XYZ file of C-alpha atoms in Angstrom:
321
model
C 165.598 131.341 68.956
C 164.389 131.295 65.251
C 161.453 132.461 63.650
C 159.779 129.826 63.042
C 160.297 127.962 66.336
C 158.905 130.985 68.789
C 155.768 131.073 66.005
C 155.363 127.581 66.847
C 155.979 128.248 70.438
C 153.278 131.242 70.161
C 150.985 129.224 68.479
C 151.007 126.190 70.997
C 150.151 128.456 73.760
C 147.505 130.528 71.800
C 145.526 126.243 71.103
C 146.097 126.052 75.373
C 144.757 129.125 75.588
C 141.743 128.428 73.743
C 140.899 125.273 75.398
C 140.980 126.478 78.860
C 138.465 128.844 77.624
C 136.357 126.597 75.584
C 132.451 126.849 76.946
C 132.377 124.097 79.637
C 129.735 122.504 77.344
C 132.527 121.352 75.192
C 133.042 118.877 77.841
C 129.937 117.281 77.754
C 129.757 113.574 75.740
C 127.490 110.746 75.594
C 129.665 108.470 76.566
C 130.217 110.048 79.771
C 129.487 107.367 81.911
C 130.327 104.482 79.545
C 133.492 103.434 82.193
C 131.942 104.648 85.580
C 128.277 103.793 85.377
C 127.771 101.839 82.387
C 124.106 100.943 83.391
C 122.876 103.986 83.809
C 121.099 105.133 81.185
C 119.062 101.853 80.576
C 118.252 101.840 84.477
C 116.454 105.931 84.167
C 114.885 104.109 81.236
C 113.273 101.837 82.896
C 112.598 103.561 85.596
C 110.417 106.596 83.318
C 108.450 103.918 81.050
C 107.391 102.661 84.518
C 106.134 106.099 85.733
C 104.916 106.804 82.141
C 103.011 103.991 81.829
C 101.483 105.005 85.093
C 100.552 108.595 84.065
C 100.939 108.969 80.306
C 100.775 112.823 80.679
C 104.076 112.279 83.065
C 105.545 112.582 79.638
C 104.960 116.366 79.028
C 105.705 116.924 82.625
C 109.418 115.347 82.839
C 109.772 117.290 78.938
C 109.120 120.537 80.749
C 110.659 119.856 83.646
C 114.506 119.190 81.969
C 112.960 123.076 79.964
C 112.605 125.244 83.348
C 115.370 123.767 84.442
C 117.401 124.566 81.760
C 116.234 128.090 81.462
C 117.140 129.085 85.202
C 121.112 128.735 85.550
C 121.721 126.961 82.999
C 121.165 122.832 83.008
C 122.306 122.455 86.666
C 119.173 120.380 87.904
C 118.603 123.632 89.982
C 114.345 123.501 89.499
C 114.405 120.061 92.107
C 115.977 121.404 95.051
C 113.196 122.247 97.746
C 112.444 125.076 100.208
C 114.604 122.929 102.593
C 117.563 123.262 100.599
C 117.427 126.746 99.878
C 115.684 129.773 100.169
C 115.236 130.490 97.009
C 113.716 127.393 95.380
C 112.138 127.777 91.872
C 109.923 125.434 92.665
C 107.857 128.499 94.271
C 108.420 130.171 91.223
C 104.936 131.780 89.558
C 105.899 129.646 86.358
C 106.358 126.604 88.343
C 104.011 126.285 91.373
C 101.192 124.214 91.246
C 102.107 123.627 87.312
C 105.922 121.937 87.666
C 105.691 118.069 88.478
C 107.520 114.687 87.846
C 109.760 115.724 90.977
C 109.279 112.905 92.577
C 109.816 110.566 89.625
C 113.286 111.941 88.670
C 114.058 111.052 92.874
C 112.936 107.897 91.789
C 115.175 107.506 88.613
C 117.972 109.124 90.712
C 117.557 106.740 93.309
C 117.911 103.160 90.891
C 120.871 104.988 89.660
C 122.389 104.938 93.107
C 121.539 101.582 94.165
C 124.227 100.902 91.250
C 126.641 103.951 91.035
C 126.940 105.645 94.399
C 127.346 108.968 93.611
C 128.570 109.181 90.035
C 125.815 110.340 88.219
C 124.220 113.840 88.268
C 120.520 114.893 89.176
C 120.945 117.581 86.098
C 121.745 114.571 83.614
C 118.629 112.430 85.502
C 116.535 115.137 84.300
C 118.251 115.406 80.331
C 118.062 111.572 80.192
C 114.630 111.604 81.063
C 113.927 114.583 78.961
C 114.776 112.236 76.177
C 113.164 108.752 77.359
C 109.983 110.516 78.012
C 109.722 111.695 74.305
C 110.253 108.489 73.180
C 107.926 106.614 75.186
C 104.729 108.708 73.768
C 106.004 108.125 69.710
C 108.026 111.117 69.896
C 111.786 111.043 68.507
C 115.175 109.908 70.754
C 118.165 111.813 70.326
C 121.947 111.610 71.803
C 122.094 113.072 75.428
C 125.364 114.762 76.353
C 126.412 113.904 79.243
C 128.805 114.882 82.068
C 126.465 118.002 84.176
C 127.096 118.540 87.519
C 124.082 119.450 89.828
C 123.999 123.319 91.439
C 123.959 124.130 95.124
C 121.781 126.879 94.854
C 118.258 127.631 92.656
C 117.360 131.175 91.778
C 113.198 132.112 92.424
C 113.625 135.182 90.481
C 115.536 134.205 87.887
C 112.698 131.250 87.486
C 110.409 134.277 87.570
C 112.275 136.560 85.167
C 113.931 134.064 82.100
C 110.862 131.639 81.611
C 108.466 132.226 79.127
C 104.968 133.293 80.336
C 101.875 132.183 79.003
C 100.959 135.728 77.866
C 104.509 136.331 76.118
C 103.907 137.850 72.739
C 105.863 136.213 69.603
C 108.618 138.905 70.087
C 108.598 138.674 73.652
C 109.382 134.155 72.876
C 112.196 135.251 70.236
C 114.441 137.240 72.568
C 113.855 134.812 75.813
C 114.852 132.050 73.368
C 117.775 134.130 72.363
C 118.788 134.857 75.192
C 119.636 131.469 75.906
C 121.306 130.752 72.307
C 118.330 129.276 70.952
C 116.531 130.577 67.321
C 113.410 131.496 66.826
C 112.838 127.957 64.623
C 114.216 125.912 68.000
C 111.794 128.150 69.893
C 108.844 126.921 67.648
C 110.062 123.338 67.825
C 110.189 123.377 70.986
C 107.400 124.908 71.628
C 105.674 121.461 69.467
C 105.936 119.875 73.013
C 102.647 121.335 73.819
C 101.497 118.715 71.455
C 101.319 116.951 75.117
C 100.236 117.624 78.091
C 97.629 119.841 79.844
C 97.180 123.716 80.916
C 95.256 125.021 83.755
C 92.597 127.036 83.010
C 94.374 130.079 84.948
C 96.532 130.404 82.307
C 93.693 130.372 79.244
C 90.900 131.857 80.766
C 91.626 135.439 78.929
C 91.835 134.051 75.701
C 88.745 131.740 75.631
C 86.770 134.486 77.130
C 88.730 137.457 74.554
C 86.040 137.109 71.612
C 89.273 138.136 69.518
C 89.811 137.525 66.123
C 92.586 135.086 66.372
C 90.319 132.060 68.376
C 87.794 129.952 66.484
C 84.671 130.031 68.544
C 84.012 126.796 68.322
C 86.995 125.701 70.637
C 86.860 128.996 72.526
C 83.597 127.441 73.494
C 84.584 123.762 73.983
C 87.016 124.834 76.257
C 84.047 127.220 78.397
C 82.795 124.114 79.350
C 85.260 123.532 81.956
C 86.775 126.442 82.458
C 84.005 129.258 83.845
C 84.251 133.005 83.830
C 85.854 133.102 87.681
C 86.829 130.370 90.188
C 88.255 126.708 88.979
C 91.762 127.980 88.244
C 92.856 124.523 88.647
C 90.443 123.104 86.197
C 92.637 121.269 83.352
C 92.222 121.304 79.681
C 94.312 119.476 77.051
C 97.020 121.412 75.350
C 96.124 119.301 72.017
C 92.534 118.903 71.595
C 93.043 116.149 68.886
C 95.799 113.779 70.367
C 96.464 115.348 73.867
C 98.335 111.784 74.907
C 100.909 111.356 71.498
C 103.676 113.447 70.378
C 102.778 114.473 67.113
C 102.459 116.958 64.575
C 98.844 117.943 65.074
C 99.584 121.019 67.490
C 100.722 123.043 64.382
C 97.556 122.149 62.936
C 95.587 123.701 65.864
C 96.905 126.807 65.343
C 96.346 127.033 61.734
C 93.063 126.615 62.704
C 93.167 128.896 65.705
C 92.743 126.419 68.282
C 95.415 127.281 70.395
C 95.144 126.860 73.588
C 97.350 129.390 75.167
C 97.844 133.051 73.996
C 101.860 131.805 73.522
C 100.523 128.888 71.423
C 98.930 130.930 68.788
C 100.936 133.914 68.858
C 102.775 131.472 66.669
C 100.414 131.366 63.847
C 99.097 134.860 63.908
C 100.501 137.236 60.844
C 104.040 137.359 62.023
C 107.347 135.813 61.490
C 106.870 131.763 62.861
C 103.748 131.438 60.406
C 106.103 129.843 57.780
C 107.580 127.433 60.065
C 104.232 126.485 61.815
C 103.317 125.580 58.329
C 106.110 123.185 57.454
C 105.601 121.611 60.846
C 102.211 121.086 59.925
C 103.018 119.182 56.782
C 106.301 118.063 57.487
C 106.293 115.652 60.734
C 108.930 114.279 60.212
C 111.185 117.578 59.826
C 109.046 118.821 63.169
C 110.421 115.686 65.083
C 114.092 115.985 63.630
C 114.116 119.869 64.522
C 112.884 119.308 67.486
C 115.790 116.509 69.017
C 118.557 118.841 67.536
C 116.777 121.888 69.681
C 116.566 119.932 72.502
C 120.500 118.778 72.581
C 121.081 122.466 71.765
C 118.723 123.515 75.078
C 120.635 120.627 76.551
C 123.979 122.637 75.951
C 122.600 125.819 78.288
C 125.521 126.832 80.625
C 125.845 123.538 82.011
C 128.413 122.868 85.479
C 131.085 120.672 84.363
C 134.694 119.373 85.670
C 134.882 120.756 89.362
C 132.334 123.153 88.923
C 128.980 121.833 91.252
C 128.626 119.117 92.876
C 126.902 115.256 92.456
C 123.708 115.359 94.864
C 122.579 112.005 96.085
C 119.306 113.467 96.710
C 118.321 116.016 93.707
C 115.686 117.694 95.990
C 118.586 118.406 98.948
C 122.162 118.939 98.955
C 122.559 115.965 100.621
Protein backbone atom coordinates (compact mmCIF):
# COMPACT_ATOMS: atom_id res chain seq x y z
CA UNK A 1 0.00 0.00 0.00
CA UNK A 2 1.59 3.45 -0.86
CA UNK A 3 2.09 6.42 1.01
CA UNK A 4 -0.11 8.43 -0.10
CA UNK A 5 -3.09 6.06 -0.34
CA UNK A 6 -2.99 4.80 3.60
CA UNK A 7 -2.65 8.91 4.35
CA UNK A 8 -5.75 9.17 2.50
CA UNK A 9 -7.09 6.11 4.09
CA UNK A 10 -5.99 7.68 7.64
CA UNK A 11 -7.40 10.78 6.88
CA UNK A 12 -10.96 9.48 5.80
CA UNK A 13 -11.34 7.76 9.02
CA UNK A 14 -9.88 10.63 11.20
CA UNK A 15 -13.31 13.19 9.09
CA UNK A 16 -15.66 9.81 10.38
CA UNK A 17 -14.21 10.09 13.40
CA UNK A 18 -14.91 13.59 13.92
CA UNK A 19 -18.42 13.52 12.89
CA UNK A 20 -19.55 10.82 15.12
CA UNK A 21 -18.25 13.05 17.73
CA UNK A 22 -19.53 16.31 16.55
CA UNK A 23 -21.80 18.01 19.58
CA UNK A 24 -25.30 16.61 18.82
CA UNK A 25 -26.21 20.31 18.30
CA UNK A 26 -24.59 20.08 14.98
CA UNK A 27 -27.63 18.26 14.04
CA UNK A 28 -30.01 20.73 14.71
CA UNK A 29 -31.51 22.87 11.40
CA UNK A 30 -34.36 25.00 10.70
CA UNK A 31 -35.59 23.19 8.24
CA UNK A 32 -36.11 20.29 10.34
CA UNK A 33 -39.52 19.72 9.78
CA UNK A 34 -39.81 21.28 6.30
CA UNK A 35 -40.73 17.40 4.81
CA UNK A 36 -42.50 15.88 7.97
CA UNK A 37 -44.53 18.70 9.43
CA UNK A 38 -44.38 21.47 7.13
CA UNK A 39 -47.14 23.44 9.07
CA UNK A 40 -45.78 23.50 12.08
CA UNK A 41 -44.22 26.39 12.84
CA UNK A 42 -47.02 28.76 11.49
CA UNK A 43 -49.62 26.58 13.57
CA UNK A 44 -47.35 27.37 17.35
CA UNK A 45 -47.60 30.82 15.78
CA UNK A 46 -50.82 31.13 15.83
CA UNK A 47 -51.46 29.42 18.54
CA UNK A 48 -48.96 32.03 20.99
CA UNK A 49 -50.35 35.43 19.34
CA UNK A 50 -53.68 33.92 20.52
CA UNK A 51 -52.51 33.37 24.15
CA UNK A 52 -50.46 36.63 23.87
CA UNK A 53 -53.06 38.62 22.90
CA UNK A 54 -54.88 37.22 25.85
CA UNK A 55 -52.17 38.00 28.47
CA UNK A 56 -49.58 40.32 26.95
CA UNK A 57 -47.17 39.54 29.89
CA UNK A 58 -47.53 35.67 28.56
CA UNK A 59 -44.72 37.02 26.50
CA UNK A 60 -41.97 37.24 29.23
CA UNK A 61 -43.34 34.10 30.67
CA UNK A 62 -42.99 31.64 27.48
CA UNK A 63 -39.24 33.83 27.02
CA UNK A 64 -38.29 32.47 30.41
CA UNK A 65 -39.79 29.48 30.23
CA UNK A 66 -37.65 28.11 26.82
CA UNK A 67 -34.44 29.96 29.61
CA UNK A 68 -35.03 27.47 32.73
CA UNK A 69 -35.52 25.03 30.53
CA UNK A 70 -32.55 25.39 28.79
CA UNK A 71 -30.41 25.83 31.81
CA UNK A 72 -31.49 22.41 33.52
CA UNK A 73 -30.25 19.47 31.09
CA UNK A 74 -29.76 21.14 28.44
CA UNK A 75 -32.89 22.19 25.89
CA UNK A 76 -34.78 18.88 26.48
CA UNK A 77 -38.27 20.51 27.37
CA UNK A 78 -37.44 18.91 30.84
CA UNK A 79 -39.05 22.22 33.04
CA UNK A 80 -42.94 20.90 31.68
CA UNK A 81 -43.03 17.52 32.92
CA UNK A 82 -45.18 17.41 36.25
CA UNK A 83 -44.94 15.73 39.68
CA UNK A 84 -46.90 12.91 37.90
CA UNK A 85 -44.26 12.22 35.58
CA UNK A 86 -41.47 12.25 37.79
CA UNK A 87 -40.26 12.76 41.04
CA UNK A 88 -38.13 15.18 40.49
CA UNK A 89 -40.00 17.88 38.55
CA UNK A 90 -38.37 21.38 38.29
CA UNK A 91 -41.41 22.73 38.28
CA UNK A 92 -41.07 22.53 42.29
CA UNK A 93 -37.90 24.02 41.87
CA UNK A 94 -37.30 27.33 44.34
CA UNK A 95 -36.53 29.27 40.97
CA UNK A 96 -39.61 28.05 39.40
CA UNK A 97 -42.57 27.59 41.80
CA UNK A 98 -45.14 29.96 41.96
CA UNK A 99 -42.89 32.20 39.39
CA UNK A 100 -42.66 29.58 36.12
CA UNK A 101 -45.93 29.80 33.89
CA UNK A 102 -47.15 29.53 30.20
CA UNK A 103 -47.28 25.61 30.91
CA UNK A 104 -50.38 25.27 29.89
CA UNK A 105 -50.08 27.36 26.72
CA UNK A 106 -47.10 25.41 25.25
CA UNK A 107 -49.82 22.06 25.92
CA UNK A 108 -51.87 24.11 23.93
CA UNK A 109 -49.36 24.87 21.03
CA UNK A 110 -48.25 21.19 21.39
CA UNK A 111 -51.59 20.04 21.04
CA UNK A 112 -52.55 22.08 17.34
CA UNK A 113 -49.31 20.60 16.37
CA UNK A 114 -50.69 17.14 16.88
CA UNK A 115 -54.00 17.52 15.47
CA UNK A 116 -51.65 17.83 12.22
CA UNK A 117 -48.38 15.82 12.84
CA UNK A 118 -49.01 12.97 15.24
CA UNK A 119 -46.06 12.70 16.99
CA UNK A 120 -43.33 14.34 14.94
CA UNK A 121 -42.64 17.33 16.61
CA UNK A 122 -40.90 17.83 20.01
CA UNK A 123 -42.26 19.58 23.29
CA UNK A 124 -38.43 21.02 23.64
CA UNK A 125 -38.76 22.70 20.04
CA UNK A 126 -42.66 23.87 21.16
CA UNK A 127 -40.97 25.73 23.77
CA UNK A 128 -37.76 27.29 21.31
CA UNK A 129 -40.44 28.14 18.69
CA UNK A 130 -42.37 29.90 21.09
CA UNK A 131 -39.38 31.38 22.71
CA UNK A 132 -39.05 33.14 19.42
CA UNK A 133 -42.85 33.98 18.42
CA UNK A 134 -43.34 35.43 21.79
CA UNK A 135 -40.49 38.03 21.23
CA UNK A 136 -41.86 38.98 18.22
CA UNK A 137 -45.31 39.48 19.10
CA UNK A 138 -44.38 42.35 21.85
CA UNK A 139 -41.91 44.42 19.02
CA UNK A 140 -39.07 42.41 20.00
CA UNK A 141 -36.73 40.80 17.17
CA UNK A 142 -37.38 37.06 15.32
CA UNK A 143 -34.53 34.98 14.72
CA UNK A 144 -33.92 31.36 12.98
CA UNK A 145 -34.93 28.47 15.41
CA UNK A 146 -32.90 25.29 15.06
CA UNK A 147 -34.72 22.66 15.04
CA UNK A 148 -34.65 18.86 15.49
CA UNK A 149 -34.68 18.49 19.90
CA UNK A 150 -35.97 15.61 21.29
CA UNK A 151 -37.94 15.92 24.65
CA UNK A 152 -36.21 14.21 28.06
CA UNK A 153 -37.79 11.51 30.17
CA UNK A 154 -36.63 12.76 33.25
CA UNK A 155 -36.33 16.62 34.93
CA UNK A 156 -33.73 17.28 37.57
CA UNK A 157 -35.22 19.55 40.92
CA UNK A 158 -31.77 20.13 42.01
CA UNK A 159 -30.15 20.79 39.14
CA UNK A 160 -33.18 23.52 38.57
CA UNK A 161 -32.09 24.55 42.06
CA UNK A 162 -28.32 24.58 41.56
CA UNK A 163 -27.59 26.00 37.59
CA UNK A 164 -30.30 28.86 37.49
CA UNK A 165 -29.47 32.17 38.27
CA UNK A 166 -30.91 33.56 41.57
CA UNK A 167 -32.22 36.82 42.05
CA UNK A 168 -29.48 37.68 44.59
CA UNK A 169 -26.55 36.36 42.21
CA UNK A 170 -23.79 38.91 42.22
CA UNK A 171 -22.30 40.03 38.64
CA UNK A 172 -19.53 37.35 39.10
CA UNK A 173 -21.76 34.89 40.43
CA UNK A 174 -24.13 35.63 36.50
CA UNK A 175 -20.65 35.36 34.52
CA UNK A 176 -19.65 31.85 35.56
CA UNK A 177 -23.47 30.36 35.55
CA UNK A 178 -23.56 31.84 32.03
CA UNK A 179 -20.29 30.19 31.35
CA UNK A 180 -20.99 27.38 32.44
CA UNK A 181 -23.41 26.84 29.87
CA UNK A 182 -21.12 28.34 26.91
CA UNK A 183 -22.63 31.59 27.06
CA UNK A 184 -20.39 35.18 27.52
CA UNK A 185 -20.79 37.54 29.78
CA UNK A 186 -22.23 40.06 26.74
CA UNK A 187 -25.02 37.06 25.90
CA UNK A 188 -25.58 37.04 29.66
CA UNK A 189 -26.39 40.86 29.61
CA UNK A 190 -28.48 40.47 26.47
CA UNK A 191 -30.22 38.15 27.73
CA UNK A 192 -30.71 39.38 30.69
CA UNK A 193 -32.60 42.65 28.41
CA UNK A 194 -35.64 40.23 28.61
CA UNK A 195 -36.48 41.70 31.89
CA UNK A 196 -37.43 44.58 29.76
CA UNK A 197 -40.85 42.41 30.15
CA UNK A 198 -42.56 40.96 32.48
CA UNK A 199 -43.13 41.17 36.28
CA UNK A 200 -41.23 40.09 39.69
CA UNK A 201 -42.77 39.21 42.90
CA UNK A 202 -42.06 41.24 45.55
CA UNK A 203 -40.30 38.16 47.43
CA UNK A 204 -37.64 38.47 45.31
CA UNK A 205 -37.10 42.60 45.68
CA UNK A 206 -38.12 43.21 48.98
CA UNK A 207 -34.25 43.42 50.29
CA UNK A 208 -33.27 45.78 47.87
CA UNK A 209 -36.16 48.34 48.04
CA UNK A 210 -35.94 48.20 51.73
CA UNK A 211 -31.55 48.18 51.59
CA UNK A 212 -31.23 52.17 51.70
CA UNK A 213 -27.94 51.24 49.66
CA UNK A 214 -26.18 53.36 47.51
CA UNK A 215 -26.85 51.66 44.29
CA UNK A 216 -31.08 52.31 44.34
CA UNK A 217 -32.53 55.73 43.56
CA UNK A 218 -34.99 56.42 46.30
CA UNK A 219 -37.40 57.56 44.34
CA UNK A 220 -38.23 54.05 42.78
CA UNK A 221 -37.08 52.27 45.94
CA UNK A 222 -40.11 54.10 47.17
CA UNK A 223 -42.54 53.67 44.23
CA UNK A 224 -42.07 50.21 44.49
CA UNK A 225 -42.90 50.37 48.78
CA UNK A 226 -46.15 51.07 47.74
CA UNK A 227 -47.01 47.62 46.97
CA UNK A 228 -44.63 45.75 48.32
CA UNK A 229 -44.64 46.23 52.48
CA UNK A 230 -41.91 45.46 54.94
CA UNK A 231 -43.38 41.63 55.66
CA UNK A 232 -46.32 39.63 54.22
CA UNK A 233 -47.58 40.09 50.33
CA UNK A 234 -44.78 37.98 48.86
CA UNK A 235 -46.96 37.50 45.98
CA UNK A 236 -47.56 41.13 45.39
CA UNK A 237 -46.27 41.91 41.65
CA UNK A 238 -44.30 44.78 40.40
CA UNK A 239 -43.18 45.48 36.81
CA UNK A 240 -39.70 44.50 35.87
CA UNK A 241 -39.63 47.81 33.55
CA UNK A 242 -41.18 50.65 35.20
CA UNK A 243 -41.33 52.65 31.86
CA UNK A 244 -42.67 50.09 29.21
CA UNK A 245 -43.31 46.91 31.36
CA UNK A 246 -45.60 45.46 28.21
CA UNK A 247 -42.84 46.16 24.99
CA UNK A 248 -39.57 44.69 24.37
CA UNK A 249 -37.35 47.45 24.26
CA UNK A 250 -34.28 49.05 25.13
CA UNK A 251 -35.42 51.04 28.14
CA UNK A 252 -34.35 48.32 30.85
CA UNK A 253 -30.66 49.40 30.31
CA UNK A 254 -31.79 52.75 30.94
CA UNK A 255 -33.23 51.80 34.39
CA UNK A 256 -30.20 50.75 35.56
CA UNK A 257 -28.20 53.64 34.56
CA UNK A 258 -30.44 55.29 36.59
CA UNK A 259 -30.54 52.74 39.36
CA UNK A 260 -33.94 51.62 38.95
CA UNK A 261 -33.42 48.14 38.86
CA UNK A 262 -35.67 46.15 40.04
CA UNK A 263 -33.88 43.10 41.17
CA UNK A 264 -30.44 42.99 42.95
CA UNK A 265 -29.33 40.75 39.53
CA UNK A 266 -30.73 43.63 37.41
CA UNK A 267 -28.45 46.25 38.68
CA UNK A 268 -25.56 44.33 39.61
CA UNK A 269 -25.22 45.00 35.93
CA UNK A 270 -24.67 48.64 36.07
CA UNK A 271 -22.82 48.93 39.30
CA UNK A 272 -18.80 49.74 38.87
CA UNK A 273 -17.90 46.44 37.37
CA UNK A 274 -17.27 44.78 34.14
CA UNK A 275 -21.09 44.80 32.16
CA UNK A 276 -21.22 48.74 32.75
CA UNK A 277 -19.82 49.23 29.17
CA UNK A 278 -22.20 46.99 27.57
CA UNK A 279 -25.29 48.22 29.59
CA UNK A 280 -24.30 51.46 28.05
CA UNK A 281 -24.28 50.53 24.39
CA UNK A 282 -27.55 48.75 24.99
CA UNK A 283 -28.82 51.83 26.23
CA UNK A 284 -28.00 53.79 23.13
CA UNK A 285 -27.79 51.21 20.72
CA UNK A 286 -31.35 49.32 20.38
CA UNK A 287 -30.89 48.09 17.67
CA UNK A 288 -27.41 46.27 18.49
CA UNK A 289 -29.38 45.19 21.99
CA UNK A 290 -32.09 43.40 19.79
CA UNK A 291 -29.49 41.84 17.25
CA UNK A 292 -27.28 40.56 20.31
CA UNK A 293 -29.90 39.42 21.87
CA UNK A 294 -31.51 36.78 18.85
CA UNK A 295 -27.85 35.54 18.24
CA UNK A 296 -27.72 34.76 22.29
CA UNK A 297 -30.80 33.24 22.22
CA UNK A 298 -29.98 30.65 19.14
CA UNK A 299 -26.69 30.22 21.04
CA UNK A 300 -28.87 29.35 24.52
CA UNK A 301 -30.92 27.46 22.00
CA UNK A 302 -27.76 25.25 21.19
CA UNK A 303 -27.47 24.03 25.18
CA UNK A 304 -26.87 20.21 25.15
CA UNK A 305 -29.83 19.54 23.23
CA UNK A 306 -31.21 15.43 22.70
CA UNK A 307 -30.97 14.73 19.14
CA UNK A 308 -31.10 11.53 16.66
CA UNK A 309 -32.19 8.57 19.04
CA UNK A 310 -31.34 10.25 22.02
CA UNK A 311 -35.03 11.14 24.03
CA UNK A 312 -38.01 10.68 23.02
CA UNK A 313 -41.19 12.80 21.16
CA UNK A 314 -43.87 13.29 24.10
CA UNK A 315 -47.39 13.76 22.92
CA UNK A 316 -48.12 15.34 26.12
CA UNK A 317 -45.02 17.72 27.23
CA UNK A 318 -46.29 17.66 30.89
CA UNK A 319 -46.26 13.46 30.91
CA UNK A 320 -44.38 10.90 29.19
CA UNK A 321 -47.25 9.93 27.57
Amino acid sequence: MSSALLSSIVSALLFLFFLSNTPSNAQLSSTFYDQTCPKALSTIRTSIRKAISSERRMAASLIRLHFHDCFVQGCDASILLDEAATSTSERSALPNKDSARGYGVIDTAKAEVEKICPGVVSCADVLAVAARDASAAVGGPSWTVKLGRRDSTTASRALAESDLPSFQSSLDQLISNFAAKGLSARDMVALSGAHTLGQARCLTFRDRIYSNGSDIDAGFASTRKRGCPASGQDSNLAPLDLVTPNSFDNNYYKNLMQKKGLLHSDQVLFNGGSADSIVSEYSKKPSTFKSDFAAAMIKMGDIDPLTGQNGIIRKICSSLN
